[in-house]
PDB file of C-alpha atoms in Angstrom:
ATOM      1  CA  MET A 117       5.555 -16.784   4.564  1.00  0.00           C
ATOM      2  CA  PHE A 118       5.317 -13.077   3.536  1.00  0.00           C
ATOM      3  CA  GLU A 119       8.800 -11.570   4.244  1.00  0.00           C
ATOM      4  CA  LEU A 120       7.617  -7.762   3.545  1.00  0.00           C
ATOM      5  CA  ILE A 121       5.324  -5.704   1.937  1.00  0.00           C
ATOM      6  CA  ASP A 122       7.367  -5.527  -1.806  1.00  0.00           C
ATOM      7  CA  HIS A 123       5.368  -2.671  -3.093  1.00  0.00           C
ATOM      8  CA  VAL A 124       2.548  -0.798  -3.410  1.00  0.00           C
ATOM      9  CA  GLY A 125       1.148  -0.324  -6.844  1.00  0.00           C
ATOM     10  CA  ILE A 126      -0.302   3.077  -7.753  1.00  0.00           C
ATOM     11  CA  ALA A 127      -2.684   3.988 -11.062  1.00  0.00           C
ATOM     12  CA  VAL A 128      -1.597   7.197 -12.777  1.00  0.00           C
ATOM     13  CA  PRO A 129      -2.836   9.173 -15.712  1.00  0.00           C
ATOM     14  CA  ASP A 130       0.855  10.169 -16.851  1.00  0.00           C
ATOM     15  CA  LEU A 131       3.276   8.196 -15.663  1.00  0.00           C
ATOM     16  CA  GLU A 132       6.513  11.162 -16.656  1.00  0.00           C
ATOM     17  CA  GLU A 133       4.916  13.232 -14.647  1.00  0.00           C
ATOM     18  CA  ALA A 134       4.164  11.185 -11.815  1.00  0.00           C
ATOM     19  CA  VAL A 135       8.145   9.977 -11.522  1.00  0.00           C
ATOM     20  CA  ALA A 136       8.715  13.335 -11.802  1.00  0.00           C
ATOM     21  CA  GLN A 137       6.287  13.920  -8.427  1.00  0.00           C
ATOM     22  CA  TYR A 138       8.076  11.489  -6.368  1.00  0.00           C
ATOM     23  CA  GLU A 139      11.231  12.154  -7.757  1.00  0.00           C
ATOM     24  CA  SER A 140      10.710  15.970  -7.043  1.00  0.00           C
ATOM     25  CA  ARG A 141       8.361  15.726  -3.749  1.00  0.00           C
ATOM     26  CA  PHE A 142       9.419  12.571  -2.034  1.00  0.00           C
ATOM     27  CA  ALA A 143      12.925  12.210  -3.463  1.00  0.00           C
ATOM     28  CA  MET A 144      12.557   8.687  -4.842  1.00  0.00           C
ATOM     29  CA  LYS A 145      14.064   7.102  -7.534  1.00  0.00           C
ATOM     30  CA  ALA A 146      13.045   5.184 -10.598  1.00  0.00           C
ATOM     31  CA  VAL A 147      15.342   2.291 -10.616  1.00  0.00           C
ATOM     32  CA  HIS A 148      13.613   0.207 -13.432  1.00  0.00           C
ATOM     33  CA  ARG A 149      10.851   0.717 -16.386  1.00  0.00           C
ATOM     34  CA  GLU A 150       9.366  -1.663 -18.299  1.00  0.00           C
ATOM     35  CA  THR A 151       6.028  -1.712 -20.476  1.00  0.00           C
ATOM     36  CA  MET A 152       4.017  -5.286 -20.211  1.00  0.00           C
ATOM     37  CA  GLU A 153       1.919  -5.075 -23.084  1.00  0.00           C
ATOM     38  CA  SER A 154       0.512  -8.204 -22.194  1.00  0.00           C
ATOM     39  CA  GLN A 155      -0.745  -6.586 -19.206  1.00  0.00           C
ATOM     40  CA  GLY A 156      -1.658  -3.107 -20.438  1.00  0.00           C
ATOM     41  CA  VAL A 157       1.026  -1.253 -18.353  1.00  0.00           C
ATOM     42  CA  ALA A 158       3.420   0.381 -18.455  1.00  0.00           C
ATOM     43  CA  ILE A 159       4.915   1.141 -14.798  1.00  0.00           C
ATOM     44  CA  ALA A 160       7.992   2.754 -12.950  1.00  0.00           C
ATOM     45  CA  MET A 161       9.563   1.133 -10.064  1.00  0.00           C
ATOM     46  CA  MET A 162      10.226   4.088  -7.003  1.00  0.00           C
ATOM     47  CA  GLU A 163      12.901   2.764  -4.736  1.00  0.00           C
ATOM     48  CA  VAL A 164      12.070   3.281  -1.157  1.00  0.00           C
ATOM     49  CA  GLY A 165      14.747   1.435   1.044  1.00  0.00           C
ATOM     50  CA  VAL A 166      14.011  -2.225   0.253  1.00  0.00           C
ATOM     51  CA  THR A 167      10.514  -1.761  -0.491  1.00  0.00           C
ATOM     52  CA  HIS A 168       9.152   0.317  -3.978  1.00  0.00           C
ATOM     53  CA  VAL A 169       6.255   2.569  -5.572  1.00  0.00           C
ATOM     54  CA  GLU A 170       5.310   0.799  -8.712  1.00  0.00           C
ATOM     55  CA  LEU A 171       3.563   3.883 -10.439  1.00  0.00           C
ATOM     56  CA  MET A 172       1.448   2.297 -13.216  1.00  0.00           C
ATOM     57  CA  GLU A 173       0.089   4.219 -16.506  1.00  0.00           C
ATOM     58  CA  ALA A 174      -2.641   1.999 -18.908  1.00  0.00           C
ATOM     59  CA  THR A 175      -1.264   1.392 -22.516  1.00  0.00           C
ATOM     60  CA  GLY A 176      -4.857   2.526 -23.803  1.00  0.00           C
ATOM     61  CA  GLU A 177      -8.557   2.862 -22.146  1.00  0.00           C
ATOM     62  CA  ASP A 178      -9.669  -1.237 -22.384  1.00  0.00           C
ATOM     63  CA  THR A 179      -6.680  -2.470 -19.983  1.00  0.00           C
ATOM     64  CA  PRO A 180      -7.130  -3.159 -15.929  1.00  0.00           C
ATOM     65  CA  VAL A 181      -5.304  -0.259 -15.039  1.00  0.00           C
ATOM     66  CA  GLY A 182      -7.314   1.898 -17.693  1.00  0.00           C
ATOM     67  CA  ARG A 183     -10.797   0.230 -16.259  1.00  0.00           C
ATOM     68  CA  PHE A 184     -10.098   0.902 -12.614  1.00  0.00           C
ATOM     69  CA  ILE A 185      -9.006   4.883 -13.524  1.00  0.00           C
ATOM     70  CA  ALA A 186     -12.186   5.058 -15.341  1.00  0.00           C
ATOM     71  CA  LYS A 187     -13.996   3.652 -12.587  1.00  0.00           C
ATOM     72  CA  ARG A 188     -12.428   4.953  -9.874  1.00  0.00           C
ATOM     73  CA  GLY A 189      -9.942   7.866 -10.202  1.00  0.00           C
ATOM     74  CA  PRO A 190      -6.307   7.260  -9.821  1.00  0.00           C
ATOM     75  CA  GLY A 191      -4.866   5.898  -6.461  1.00  0.00           C
ATOM     76  CA  ILE A 192      -3.482   3.149  -4.691  1.00  0.00           C
ATOM     77  CA  HIS A 193      -4.253   0.091  -6.620  1.00  0.00           C
ATOM     78  CA  HIS A 194      -2.614  -3.144  -5.050  1.00  0.00           C
ATOM     79  CA  VAL A 195      -0.675  -4.227  -2.531  1.00  0.00           C
ATOM     80  CA  ALA A 196       2.277  -6.986  -3.338  1.00  0.00           C
ATOM     81  CA  TYR A 197       4.059  -9.419  -0.445  1.00  0.00           C
ATOM     82  CA  ARG A 198       7.441 -10.590  -1.174  1.00  0.00           C
ATOM     83  CA  VAL A 199       7.498 -14.479  -0.637  1.00  0.00           C
ATOM     84  CA  ASP A 200      10.201 -16.720  -0.785  1.00  0.00           C
ATOM     85  CA  ASP A 201       8.500 -19.550  -2.695  1.00  0.00           C
ATOM     86  CA  ILE A 202       5.994 -18.421  -4.740  1.00  0.00           C
ATOM     87  CA  ALA A 203       3.944 -21.521  -5.902  1.00  0.00           C
ATOM     88  CA  LYS A 204       3.838 -22.980  -2.145  1.00  0.00           C
ATOM     89  CA  ALA A 205       2.344 -19.315  -1.086  1.00  0.00           C
ATOM     90  CA  LEU A 206      -0.450 -19.165  -3.934  1.00  0.00           C
ATOM     91  CA  GLU A 207      -1.638 -22.708  -2.921  1.00  0.00           C
ATOM     92  CA  HIS A 208      -1.979 -22.160   0.110  1.00  0.00           C
ATOM     93  CA  VAL A 209      -3.941 -18.682   0.383  1.00  0.00           C
ATOM     94  CA  LYS A 210      -5.987 -20.747  -2.129  1.00  0.00           C
ATOM     95  CA  ALA A 211      -6.533 -23.719   0.330  1.00  0.00           C
ATOM     96  CA  ALA A 212      -7.354 -20.691   2.644  1.00  0.00           C
ATOM     97  CA  GLY A 213     -10.264 -19.741   0.553  1.00  0.00           C
ATOM     98  CA  VAL A 214      -9.019 -16.802  -1.260  1.00  0.00           C
ATOM     99  CA  ARG A 215     -10.000 -16.739  -4.822  1.00  0.00           C
ATOM    100  CA  ALA A 216      -6.429 -16.404  -7.401  1.00  0.00           C
ATOM    101  CA  ILE A 217      -6.943 -14.081 -10.377  1.00  0.00           C
ATOM    102  CA  ASP A 218      -3.438 -15.971 -11.604  1.00  0.00           C
ATOM    103  CA  GLU A 219      -4.520 -19.712 -10.882  1.00  0.00           C
ATOM    104  CA  VAL A 220      -0.394 -20.187 -11.643  1.00  0.00           C
ATOM    105  CA  PRO A 221       2.568 -17.889 -10.652  1.00  0.00           C
ATOM    106  CA  ARG A 222       3.341 -15.975 -14.128  1.00  0.00           C
ATOM    107  CA  PRO A 223       6.608 -13.697 -14.933  1.00  0.00           C
ATOM    108  CA  GLY A 224       5.727 -10.084 -13.411  1.00  0.00           C
ATOM    109  CA  ALA A 225       8.118  -7.110 -13.714  1.00  0.00           C
ATOM    110  CA  ALA A 226      11.846  -7.050 -13.712  1.00  0.00           C
ATOM    111  CA  GLY A 227      12.469 -10.957 -13.363  1.00  0.00           C
ATOM    112  CA  THR A 228       9.923 -11.598 -10.764  1.00  0.00           C
ATOM    113  CA  THR A 229       7.543 -14.360 -10.617  1.00  0.00           C
ATOM    114  CA  VAL A 230       3.891 -12.970  -9.416  1.00  0.00           C
ATOM    115  CA  ALA A 231       0.573 -13.631  -8.912  1.00  0.00           C
ATOM    116  CA  PHE A 232      -2.595 -11.555  -8.179  1.00  0.00           C
ATOM    117  CA  LEU A 233      -5.377 -12.342  -5.895  1.00  0.00           C
ATOM    118  CA  HIS A 234      -9.239 -11.217  -6.610  1.00  0.00           C
ATOM    119  CA  PRO A 235     -10.061  -8.380  -4.298  1.00  0.00           C
ATOM    120  CA  ALA A 236     -13.506 -10.051  -4.074  1.00  0.00           C
ATOM    121  CA  THR A 237     -12.364 -12.515  -1.179  1.00  0.00           C
ATOM    122  CA  LEU A 238      -9.778 -10.250   0.080  1.00  0.00           C
ATOM    123  CA  GLY A 239     -11.851  -7.065   1.428  1.00  0.00           C
ATOM    124  CA  GLY A 240     -11.661  -5.255  -1.594  1.00  0.00           C
ATOM    125  CA  VAL A 241      -7.920  -5.310  -1.511  1.00  0.00           C
ATOM    126  CA  LEU A 242      -6.246  -6.430  -4.609  1.00  0.00           C
ATOM    127  CA  THR A 243      -3.343  -8.194  -3.752  1.00  0.00           C
ATOM    128  CA  GLU A 244      -0.232  -9.525  -5.261  1.00  0.00           C
ATOM    129  CA  LEU A 245       2.139 -12.244  -4.244  1.00  0.00           C
ATOM    130  CA  VAL A 246       6.158 -11.525  -5.556  1.00  0.00           C
ATOM    131  CA  GLN A 247       8.662 -13.839  -5.243  1.00  0.00           C
ATOM    132  CA  ALA A 248      12.169 -12.122  -6.163  1.00  0.00           C
ATOM    133  CA  ALA A 249      13.972 -12.308  -9.850  1.00  0.00           C
ATOM    134  CA  PRO A 250      16.779 -15.406  -9.241  1.00  0.00           C
ATOM    135  CA  GLY A 251      19.798 -12.766  -7.806  1.00  0.00           C
ATOM    136  CA  GLY A 252      17.433 -10.600  -6.891  1.00  0.00           C
ATOM    137  CA  HIS A 253      16.593  -9.618  -3.810  1.00  0.00           C
TER     138      HIS A 253
ATOM    139  CA  MET B  37      14.425  11.019   3.011  1.00  0.00           C
ATOM    140  CA  PHE B  38      11.820   8.056   2.986  1.00  0.00           C
ATOM    141  CA  GLU B  39      13.347   5.154   4.644  1.00  0.00           C
ATOM    142  CA  LEU B  40      10.892   2.479   3.931  1.00  0.00           C
ATOM    143  CA  ILE B  41       7.456   1.727   3.152  1.00  0.00           C
ATOM    144  CA  ASP B  42       6.118   1.489   6.667  1.00  0.00           C
ATOM    145  CA  HIS B  43       2.684  -0.011   6.240  1.00  0.00           C
ATOM    146  CA  VAL B  44      -0.332  -0.011   4.510  1.00  0.00           C
ATOM    147  CA  GLY B  45      -3.815   1.320   5.921  1.00  0.00           C
ATOM    148  CA  ILE B  46      -6.932  -1.575   5.027  1.00  0.00           C
ATOM    149  CA  ALA B  47     -10.310   0.210   5.625  1.00  0.00           C
ATOM    150  CA  VAL B  48     -12.326  -3.359   7.171  1.00  0.00           C
ATOM    151  CA  PRO B  49     -15.938  -3.445   8.215  1.00  0.00           C
ATOM    152  CA  ASP B  50     -14.954  -5.758  10.957  1.00  0.00           C
ATOM    153  CA  LEU B  51     -11.616  -5.612  12.533  1.00  0.00           C
ATOM    154  CA  GLU B  52     -11.590  -9.244  14.643  1.00  0.00           C
ATOM    155  CA  GLU B  53     -12.620 -10.522  11.277  1.00  0.00           C
ATOM    156  CA  ALA B  54     -10.109  -9.113   9.296  1.00  0.00           C
ATOM    157  CA  VAL B  55      -7.612 -10.173  11.879  1.00  0.00           C
ATOM    158  CA  ALA B  56      -8.694 -13.472  11.789  1.00  0.00           C
ATOM    159  CA  GLN B  57      -8.607 -13.689   7.753  1.00  0.00           C
ATOM    160  CA  TYR B  58      -5.305 -12.256   7.731  1.00  0.00           C
ATOM    161  CA  GLU B  59      -3.804 -14.274  10.304  1.00  0.00           C
ATOM    162  CA  SER B  60      -5.241 -17.381   9.203  1.00  0.00           C
ATOM    163  CA  ARG B  61      -4.763 -16.906   5.408  1.00  0.00           C
ATOM    164  CA  PHE B  62      -1.534 -14.786   5.157  1.00  0.00           C
ATOM    165  CA  ALA B  63       0.262 -16.216   8.410  1.00  0.00           C
ATOM    166  CA  MET B  64       0.185 -12.634   9.637  1.00  0.00           C
ATOM    167  CA  LYS B  65       0.746 -11.826  13.333  1.00  0.00           C
ATOM    168  CA  ALA B  66      -1.370  -8.846  15.096  1.00  0.00           C
ATOM    169  CA  VAL B  67       1.487  -7.245  17.137  1.00  0.00           C
ATOM    170  CA  HIS B  68      -0.289  -3.979  18.685  1.00  0.00           C
ATOM    171  CA  ARG B  69      -3.743  -3.155  18.778  1.00  0.00           C
ATOM    172  CA  GLU B  70      -5.261   0.657  19.720  1.00  0.00           C
ATOM    173  CA  THR B  71      -7.979   2.475  19.600  1.00  0.00           C
ATOM    174  CA  MET B  72      -8.009   5.953  18.847  1.00  0.00           C
ATOM    175  CA  GLU B  73     -11.186   8.098  19.528  1.00  0.00           C
ATOM    176  CA  SER B  74      -9.797  11.358  18.509  1.00  0.00           C
ATOM    177  CA  GLN B  75      -9.284   9.682  14.843  1.00  0.00           C
ATOM    178  CA  GLY B  76     -12.458   7.491  15.143  1.00  0.00           C
ATOM    179  CA  VAL B  77     -10.993   4.514  14.400  1.00  0.00           C
ATOM    180  CA  ALA B  78      -9.928   1.024  16.078  1.00  0.00           C
ATOM    181  CA  ILE B  79      -6.353  -1.122  14.567  1.00  0.00           C
ATOM    182  CA  ALA B  80      -4.695  -3.883  14.359  1.00  0.00           C
ATOM    183  CA  MET B  81      -0.946  -3.584  13.264  1.00  0.00           C
ATOM    184  CA  MET B  82      -0.047  -7.271  11.162  1.00  0.00           C
ATOM    185  CA  GLU B  83       3.553  -7.818  10.632  1.00  0.00           C
ATOM    186  CA  VAL B  84       4.961  -8.544   7.729  1.00  0.00           C
ATOM    187  CA  GLY B  85       8.630  -8.592   8.165  1.00  0.00           C
ATOM    188  CA  VAL B  86       9.922  -4.773   8.780  1.00  0.00           C
ATOM    189  CA  THR B  87       6.866  -3.439   7.680  1.00  0.00           C
ATOM    190  CA  HIS B  88       2.948  -3.634   8.448  1.00  0.00           C
ATOM    191  CA  VAL B  89      -0.612  -3.972   7.166  1.00  0.00           C
ATOM    192  CA  GLU B  90      -2.749  -1.687   9.681  1.00  0.00           C
ATOM    193  CA  LEU B  91      -6.601  -3.115   9.395  1.00  0.00           C
ATOM    194  CA  MET B  92      -8.704  -0.131  10.633  1.00  0.00           C
ATOM    195  CA  GLU B  93     -11.982  -0.361  11.594  1.00  0.00           C
ATOM    196  CA  ALA B  94     -14.366   2.597  12.218  1.00  0.00           C
ATOM    197  CA  THR B  95     -15.628   3.187  15.220  1.00  0.00           C
ATOM    198  CA  GLY B  96     -18.901   4.798  13.990  1.00  0.00           C
ATOM    199  CA  GLU B  97     -20.149   6.136  10.724  1.00  0.00           C
ATOM    200  CA  ASP B  98     -19.249   9.923  10.695  1.00  0.00           C
ATOM    201  CA  THR B  99     -15.214   9.058  10.849  1.00  0.00           C
ATOM    202  CA  PRO B 100     -12.879   9.152   8.270  1.00  0.00           C
ATOM    203  CA  VAL B 101     -12.947   5.643   7.943  1.00  0.00           C
ATOM    204  CA  GLY B 102     -16.640   5.221   8.258  1.00  0.00           C
ATOM    205  CA  ARG B 103     -17.193   7.965   5.215  1.00  0.00           C
ATOM    206  CA  PHE B 104     -14.235   6.240   3.137  1.00  0.00           C
ATOM    207  CA  ILE B 105     -16.227   2.685   3.688  1.00  0.00           C
ATOM    208  CA  ALA B 106     -19.541   4.438   2.794  1.00  0.00           C
ATOM    209  CA  LYS B 107     -18.513   6.067  -0.049  1.00  0.00           C
ATOM    210  CA  ARG B 108     -15.959   3.574  -1.838  1.00  0.00           C
ATOM    211  CA  GLY B 109     -16.367   0.640   0.163  1.00  0.00           C
ATOM    212  CA  PRO B 110     -13.895  -1.299   2.166  1.00  0.00           C
ATOM    213  CA  GLY B 111     -10.077  -1.618   0.953  1.00  0.00           C
ATOM    214  CA  ILE B 112      -6.727   0.129   0.679  1.00  0.00           C
ATOM    215  CA  HIS B 113      -7.329   3.253   2.684  1.00  0.00           C
ATOM    216  CA  HIS B 114      -3.822   4.911   2.476  1.00  0.00           C
ATOM    217  CA  VAL B 115       0.209   4.106   2.351  1.00  0.00           C
ATOM    218  CA  ALA B 116       2.361   5.357   4.974  1.00  0.00           C
ATOM    219  CA  TYR B 117       5.837   5.704   4.572  1.00  0.00           C
ATOM    220  CA  ARG B 118       8.590   6.045   7.179  1.00  0.00           C
ATOM    221  CA  VAL B 119      10.554   9.003   7.888  1.00  0.00           C
ATOM    222  CA  ASP B 120      13.541   9.542   9.948  1.00  0.00           C
ATOM    223  CA  ASP B 121      12.502  13.489  10.779  1.00  0.00           C
ATOM    224  CA  ILE B 122       9.025  13.798  10.281  1.00  0.00           C
ATOM    225  CA  ALA B 123       9.035  17.630  11.115  1.00  0.00           C
ATOM    226  CA  LYS B 124      11.780  18.191   8.248  1.00  0.00           C
ATOM    227  CA  ALA B 125       9.668  15.463   5.786  1.00  0.00           C
ATOM    228  CA  LEU B 126       6.907  17.232   6.631  1.00  0.00           C
ATOM    229  CA  GLU B 127       8.474  20.829   5.397  1.00  0.00           C
ATOM    230  CA  HIS B 128       9.932  19.385   2.411  1.00  0.00           C
ATOM    231  CA  VAL B 129       6.694  18.213   0.669  1.00  0.00           C
ATOM    232  CA  LYS B 130       4.886  21.094   1.738  1.00  0.00           C
ATOM    233  CA  ALA B 131       7.670  23.452   0.229  1.00  0.00           C
ATOM    234  CA  ALA B 132       7.185  21.255  -2.809  1.00  0.00           C
ATOM    235  CA  GLY B 133       3.257  21.651  -3.408  1.00  0.00           C
ATOM    236  CA  VAL B 134       1.840  18.881  -1.512  1.00  0.00           C
ATOM    237  CA  ARG B 135      -1.397  19.577   0.672  1.00  0.00           C
ATOM    238  CA  ALA B 136      -1.231  18.739   4.725  1.00  0.00           C
ATOM    239  CA  ILE B 137      -3.599  17.356   6.142  1.00  0.00           C
ATOM    240  CA  ASP B 138      -1.686  17.663   9.702  1.00  0.00           C
ATOM    241  CA  GLU B 139       0.242  20.799   8.971  1.00  0.00           C
ATOM    242  CA  VAL B 140       2.264  20.080  12.224  1.00  0.00           C
ATOM    243  CA  PRO B 141       3.175  15.987  13.055  1.00  0.00           C
ATOM    244  CA  ARG B 142       0.522  14.884  15.928  1.00  0.00           C
ATOM    245  CA  PRO B 143       0.387  11.184  18.012  1.00  0.00           C
ATOM    246  CA  GLY B 144      -0.486   8.654  15.821  1.00  0.00           C
ATOM    247  CA  ALA B 145      -0.680   4.612  16.763  1.00  0.00           C
ATOM    248  CA  ALA B 146       2.183   2.622  18.709  1.00  0.00           C
ATOM    249  CA  GLY B 147       3.820   6.206  20.197  1.00  0.00           C
ATOM    250  CA  THR B 148       4.561   7.266  16.794  1.00  0.00           C
ATOM    251  CA  THR B 149       4.741  10.172  15.318  1.00  0.00           C
ATOM    252  CA  VAL B 150       2.452  10.957  12.106  1.00  0.00           C
ATOM    253  CA  ALA B 151       1.152  13.409   9.436  1.00  0.00           C
ATOM    254  CA  PHE B 152      -1.254  12.893   7.184  1.00  0.00           C
ATOM    255  CA  LEU B 153      -1.129  14.260   3.243  1.00  0.00           C
ATOM    256  CA  HIS B 154      -3.875  15.202   1.214  1.00  0.00           C
ATOM    257  CA  PRO B 155      -4.788  13.178  -1.885  1.00  0.00           C
ATOM    258  CA  ALA B 156      -6.044  16.273  -4.055  1.00  0.00           C
ATOM    259  CA  THR B 157      -2.203  16.726  -4.724  1.00  0.00           C
ATOM    260  CA  LEU B 158      -1.104  12.930  -4.962  1.00  0.00           C
ATOM    261  CA  GLY B 159      -3.070  12.217  -7.748  1.00  0.00           C
ATOM    262  CA  GLY B 160      -5.586  10.507  -5.303  1.00  0.00           C
ATOM    263  CA  VAL B 161      -3.112   8.907  -2.868  1.00  0.00           C
ATOM    264  CA  LEU B 162      -3.795   9.507   0.970  1.00  0.00           C
ATOM    265  CA  THR B 163      -0.375   9.351   1.642  1.00  0.00           C
ATOM    266  CA  GLU B 164       0.978   9.224   5.898  1.00  0.00           C
ATOM    267  CA  LEU B 165       4.495   9.896   6.958  1.00  0.00           C
ATOM    268  CA  VAL B 166       5.782   8.514  10.096  1.00  0.00           C
ATOM    269  CA  GLN B 167       8.479   8.655  12.637  1.00  0.00           C
ATOM    270  CA  ALA B 168       8.820   5.970  15.013  1.00  0.00           C
ATOM    271  CA  ALA B 169       8.428   5.725  18.537  1.00  0.00           C
ATOM    272  CA  PRO B 170      11.618   6.706  20.811  1.00  0.00           C
ATOM    273  CA  GLY B 171      13.536   3.508  21.086  1.00  0.00           C
ATOM    274  CA  GLY B 172      10.977   1.872  18.410  1.00  0.00           C
ATOM    275  CA  HIS B 173      12.285   0.558  15.155  1.00  0.00           C
TER     276      HIS B 173
END
């Protein structure tokens, strides 16, 4: 059902500084950038082979990432798994007792379709399901 | 330099319960189990394609994972990147200003060689470098 760890999301206070650090220290390249106003976040996807690190800066304090940083400090925010059929995967995990944040899949970054699962029923782990963009990989 | 997100480490209060949940909810299989007394942790590696989720239960309260759970609760503990030459990668990141927890690579789970990097210089992200076991993948 799950094909791969698609990416790990990391909450950072300053996106440009974080991108520069991941480039210089870890030799990762930023392969996509996007600001999602509806989610209150600006992101950069850093390539690590077929996986990615998603660096995330809040667009304001009263946003999910803004509140995360205020409460816990910067750090690992979520883990995302790649699935081939997100509607089916979401139904499966809900039927297995996982509480969904997104009851139906919604558009994510870079043309993907995503659904977040609530950490309350997953041992404190904010978990995302990601289906690739049509024609993507 | 970094080939892949090798795994994400998740601190759990009860390893067997967590393994059962990741199996039933996410259809992941436990492909390796190990207790590392020197690290104070019992782990199960759950397969997700070529990546893994490392579920980690502390063997006692006064252990790194025990202290992590006492302070922050269960949840995502670290992210690990696969490298082909861990000695070289560790030297590179140290030269770039990253503080190492393991100054030299040490044995990890399942015959791997690993080095942890301190979250203080990595935006709160406990980061691990992993070189595959000889003959492993």
